Short mmCIF file of C-alpha atoms and ligand atoms in Angstrom, two decimals:
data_model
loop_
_atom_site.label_atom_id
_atom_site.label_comp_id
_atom_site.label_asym_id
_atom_site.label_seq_id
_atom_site.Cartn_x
_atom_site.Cartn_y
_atom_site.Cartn_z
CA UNK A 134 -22.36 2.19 3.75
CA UNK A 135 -18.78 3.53 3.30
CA UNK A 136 -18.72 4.62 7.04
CA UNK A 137 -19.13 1.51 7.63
CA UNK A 138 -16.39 0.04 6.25
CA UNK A 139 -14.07 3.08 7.58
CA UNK A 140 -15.47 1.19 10.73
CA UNK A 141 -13.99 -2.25 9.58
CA UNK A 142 -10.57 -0.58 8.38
CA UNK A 143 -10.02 0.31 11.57
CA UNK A 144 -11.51 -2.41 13.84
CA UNK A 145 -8.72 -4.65 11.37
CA UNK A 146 -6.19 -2.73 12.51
CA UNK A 147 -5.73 0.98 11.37
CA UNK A 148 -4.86 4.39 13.15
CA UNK A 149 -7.31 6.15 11.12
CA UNK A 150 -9.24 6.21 7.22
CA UNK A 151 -11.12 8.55 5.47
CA UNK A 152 -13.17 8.38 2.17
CA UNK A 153 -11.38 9.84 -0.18
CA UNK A 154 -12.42 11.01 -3.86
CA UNK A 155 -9.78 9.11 -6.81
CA UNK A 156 -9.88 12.81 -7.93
CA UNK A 157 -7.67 13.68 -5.29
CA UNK A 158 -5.52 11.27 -6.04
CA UNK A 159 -2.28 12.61 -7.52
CA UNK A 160 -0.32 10.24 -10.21
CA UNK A 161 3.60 11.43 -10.23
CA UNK A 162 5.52 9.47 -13.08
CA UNK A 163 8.60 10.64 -10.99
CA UNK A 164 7.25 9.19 -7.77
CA UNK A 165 7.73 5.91 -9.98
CA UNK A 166 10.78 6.36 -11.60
CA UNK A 167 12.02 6.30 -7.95
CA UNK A 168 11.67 2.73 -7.99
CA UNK A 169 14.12 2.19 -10.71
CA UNK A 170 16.30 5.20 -9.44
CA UNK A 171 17.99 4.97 -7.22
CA UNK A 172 17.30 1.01 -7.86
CA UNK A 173 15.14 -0.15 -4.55
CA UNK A 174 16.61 -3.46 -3.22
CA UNK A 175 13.17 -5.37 -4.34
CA UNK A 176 13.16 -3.57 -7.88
CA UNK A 177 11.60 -6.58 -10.26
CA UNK A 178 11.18 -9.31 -7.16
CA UNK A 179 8.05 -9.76 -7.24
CA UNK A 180 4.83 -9.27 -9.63
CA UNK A 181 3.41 -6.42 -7.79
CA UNK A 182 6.46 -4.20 -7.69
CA UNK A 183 7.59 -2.42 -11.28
CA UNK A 184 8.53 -3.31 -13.90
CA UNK A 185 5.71 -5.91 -13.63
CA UNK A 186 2.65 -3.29 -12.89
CA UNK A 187 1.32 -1.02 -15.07
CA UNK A 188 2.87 2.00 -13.49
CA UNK A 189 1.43 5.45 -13.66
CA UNK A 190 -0.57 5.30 -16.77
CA UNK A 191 -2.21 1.97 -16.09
CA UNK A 192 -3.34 3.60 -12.30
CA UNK A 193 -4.30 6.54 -14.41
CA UNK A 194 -6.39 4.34 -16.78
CA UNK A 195 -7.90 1.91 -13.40
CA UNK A 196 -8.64 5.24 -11.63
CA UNK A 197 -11.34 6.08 -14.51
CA UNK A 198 -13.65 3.17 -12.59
CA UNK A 199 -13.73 4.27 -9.70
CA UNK A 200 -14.81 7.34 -7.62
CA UNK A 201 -14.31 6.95 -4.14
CA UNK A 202 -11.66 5.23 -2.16
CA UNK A 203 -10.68 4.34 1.85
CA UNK A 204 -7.27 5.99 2.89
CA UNK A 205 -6.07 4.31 5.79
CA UNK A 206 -3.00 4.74 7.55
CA UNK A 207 -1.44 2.60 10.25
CA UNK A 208 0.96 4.65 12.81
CA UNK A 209 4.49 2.95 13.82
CA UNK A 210 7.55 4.07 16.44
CA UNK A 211 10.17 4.98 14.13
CA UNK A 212 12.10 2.87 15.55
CA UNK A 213 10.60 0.03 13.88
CA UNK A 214 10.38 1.49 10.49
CA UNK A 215 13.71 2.04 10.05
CA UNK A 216 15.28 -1.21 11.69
CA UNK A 217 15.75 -4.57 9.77
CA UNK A 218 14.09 -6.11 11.97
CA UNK A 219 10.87 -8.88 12.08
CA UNK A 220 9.00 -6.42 13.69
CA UNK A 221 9.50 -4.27 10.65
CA UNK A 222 8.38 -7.28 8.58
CA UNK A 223 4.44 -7.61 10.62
CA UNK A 224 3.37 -3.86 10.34
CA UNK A 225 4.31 -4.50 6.63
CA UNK A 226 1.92 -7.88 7.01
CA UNK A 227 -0.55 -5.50 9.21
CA UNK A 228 -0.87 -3.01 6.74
CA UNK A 229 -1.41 -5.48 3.39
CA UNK A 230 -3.94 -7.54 5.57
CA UNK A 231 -5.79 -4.44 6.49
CA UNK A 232 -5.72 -3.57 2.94
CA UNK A 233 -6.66 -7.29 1.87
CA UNK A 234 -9.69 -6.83 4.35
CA UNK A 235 -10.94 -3.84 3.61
CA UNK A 236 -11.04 -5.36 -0.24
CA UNK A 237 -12.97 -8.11 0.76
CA UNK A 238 -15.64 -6.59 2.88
CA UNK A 239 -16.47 -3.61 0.30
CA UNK A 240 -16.79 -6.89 -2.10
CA UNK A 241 -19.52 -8.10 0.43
CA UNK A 242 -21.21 -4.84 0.79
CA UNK A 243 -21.38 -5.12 -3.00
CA UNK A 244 -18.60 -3.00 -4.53
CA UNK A 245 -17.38 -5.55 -6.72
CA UNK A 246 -14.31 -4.29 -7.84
CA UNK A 247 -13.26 -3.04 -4.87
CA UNK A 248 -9.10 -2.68 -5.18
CA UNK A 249 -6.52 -2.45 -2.80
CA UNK A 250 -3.33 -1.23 -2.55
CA UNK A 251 -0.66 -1.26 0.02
CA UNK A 252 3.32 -0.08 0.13
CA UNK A 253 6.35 -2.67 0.47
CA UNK A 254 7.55 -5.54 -1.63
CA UNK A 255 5.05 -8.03 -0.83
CA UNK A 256 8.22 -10.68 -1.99
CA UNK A 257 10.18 -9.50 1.11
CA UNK A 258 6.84 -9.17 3.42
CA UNK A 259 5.36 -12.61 2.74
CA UNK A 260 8.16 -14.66 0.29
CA UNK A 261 11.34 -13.47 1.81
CA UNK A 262 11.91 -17.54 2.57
CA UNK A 263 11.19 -18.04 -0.97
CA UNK A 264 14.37 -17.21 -3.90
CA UNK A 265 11.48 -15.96 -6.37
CA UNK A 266 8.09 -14.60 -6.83
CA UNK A 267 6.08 -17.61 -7.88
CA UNK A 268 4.23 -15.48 -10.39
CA UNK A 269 7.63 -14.46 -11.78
CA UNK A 270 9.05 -18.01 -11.88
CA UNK A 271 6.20 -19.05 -13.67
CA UNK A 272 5.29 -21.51 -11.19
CA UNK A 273 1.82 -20.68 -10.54
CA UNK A 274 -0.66 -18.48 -8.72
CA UNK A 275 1.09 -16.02 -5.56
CA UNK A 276 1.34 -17.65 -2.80
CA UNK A 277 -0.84 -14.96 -0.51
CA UNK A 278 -3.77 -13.75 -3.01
CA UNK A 279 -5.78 -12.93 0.83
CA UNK A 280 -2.80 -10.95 1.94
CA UNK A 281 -0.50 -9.39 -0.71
CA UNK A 282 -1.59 -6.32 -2.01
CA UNK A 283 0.36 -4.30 -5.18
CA UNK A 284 2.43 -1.59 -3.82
CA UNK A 285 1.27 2.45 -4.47
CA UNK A 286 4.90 2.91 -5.43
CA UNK A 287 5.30 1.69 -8.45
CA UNK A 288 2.41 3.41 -9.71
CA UNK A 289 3.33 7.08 -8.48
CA UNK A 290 0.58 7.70 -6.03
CA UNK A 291 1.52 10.57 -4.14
CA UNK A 292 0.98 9.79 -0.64
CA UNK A 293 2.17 13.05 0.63
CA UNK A 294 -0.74 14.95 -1.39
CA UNK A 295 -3.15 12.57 -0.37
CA UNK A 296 -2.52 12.65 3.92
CA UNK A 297 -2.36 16.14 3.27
CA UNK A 298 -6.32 16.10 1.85
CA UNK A 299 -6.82 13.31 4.13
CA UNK A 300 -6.16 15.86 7.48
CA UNK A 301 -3.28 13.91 8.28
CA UNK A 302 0.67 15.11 8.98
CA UNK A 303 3.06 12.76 7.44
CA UNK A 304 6.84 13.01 8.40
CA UNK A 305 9.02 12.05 5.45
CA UNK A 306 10.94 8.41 7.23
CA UNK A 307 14.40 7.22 5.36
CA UNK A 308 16.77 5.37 7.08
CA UNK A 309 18.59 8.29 8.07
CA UNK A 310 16.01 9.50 10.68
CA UNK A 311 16.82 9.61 14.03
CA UNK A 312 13.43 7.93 16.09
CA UNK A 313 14.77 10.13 18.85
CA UNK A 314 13.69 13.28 16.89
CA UNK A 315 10.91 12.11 14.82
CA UNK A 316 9.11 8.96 17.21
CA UNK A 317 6.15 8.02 14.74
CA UNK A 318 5.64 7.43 11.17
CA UNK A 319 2.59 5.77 9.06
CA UNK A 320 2.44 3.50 6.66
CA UNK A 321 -0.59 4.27 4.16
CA UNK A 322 -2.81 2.13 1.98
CA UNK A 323 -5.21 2.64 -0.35
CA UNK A 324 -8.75 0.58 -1.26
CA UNK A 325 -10.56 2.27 -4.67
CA UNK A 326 -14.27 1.57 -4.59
CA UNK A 327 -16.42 2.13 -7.89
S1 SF4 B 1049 4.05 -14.96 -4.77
FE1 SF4 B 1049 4.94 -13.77 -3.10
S2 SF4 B 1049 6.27 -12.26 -4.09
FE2 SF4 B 1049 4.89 -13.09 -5.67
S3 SF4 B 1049 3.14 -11.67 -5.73
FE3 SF4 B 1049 2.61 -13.30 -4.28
S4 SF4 B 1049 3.26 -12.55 -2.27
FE4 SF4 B 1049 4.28 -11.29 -3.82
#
């Protein structure tokens, strides 16, 4: 049944996903500090970025559920990664929808607490017209509960460790790479299923 939905993951839009045990999964409380230092621009926008999530020891504690998960990655020109542009905005969108699917679909195979997880601020992915969070503000429920997915940052997950057991090379992108000499990275997300 899991093959199947490695079948799904990518028919909604990935490069690639494996099944991959949570025991592989390594937590890094460093990985997390990172967040806070140096400060990412979307530090405390939204509900799904720290400090609002339970960082490393509550993705510790969730991990205890679950055995299994879907690694997915989606593979993107540097070019794009690394620009400010809109384009950089819909693989962000591509890659929490993905994750959003694959969620919902090992909830109709019956894995009921299927989780996902994705990377980027969801506030500057899907609210960036909004000034605030809507969680944050107090002004109700998020505005994308299909879509937005809690970033694997600000728990620690180390993504490096986990391509690596995955099969899968992972160049390091910053905004300092040159596309010339490094043309592709991948954005990764994550969906734990009990
Ligand atoms: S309301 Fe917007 S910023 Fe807040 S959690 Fe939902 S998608 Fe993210």
């Amino acid at each position: 049944m899991l093959s199947k939905l490695v079948e799904q993951t990518c028919l909604a839009g990935a490069t690639d996903a494996k099944i991959v045990s949570t025991k592989d999964i390594s937590i890094e409380h460093h990985l997390a500090d990172m967040c806070k230092d140096p400060q990412c621009e979307n530090y405390g926008l939204s509900k799904s970025c720290p400090p609002h999530v339970s960082g490393p020891d509550g993705f510790r504690d969730l991990l205890k559920k679950y055995e299994r998960a879907i690694f997915f990655r989606i593979d993107v020109p540097t070019e794009i990664l690394v620009s400010p542009s809109e384009d950089r905005r819909e693989v962000f969108r591509l890659l929490h929808e993905i994750a959003a699917a694959t969620e919902l679909s090992a909830k109709e195979m019956g894995y009921d607490d299927a989780r996902a997880f994705a990377g980027g601020s969801c506030k500057r992915i899907f609210c960036h017209e909004h000034p605030d969070c809507r969680v944050i503000s107090g002004a109700g429920e998020c505005r994308y509960p299909d879509s937005a997915r809690a970033s694997m940052s600000g728990y620690g997950v180390n993504l490096f460790k986990l391509m690596k057991i995955a099969g899968w090379q992972m160049d390091r992108i910053t905004g300092d790479t040159d596309p010339e000499a490094t043309p592709m990275g991948s954005l990764t997300g994550l969906v734990l299923i009990e």
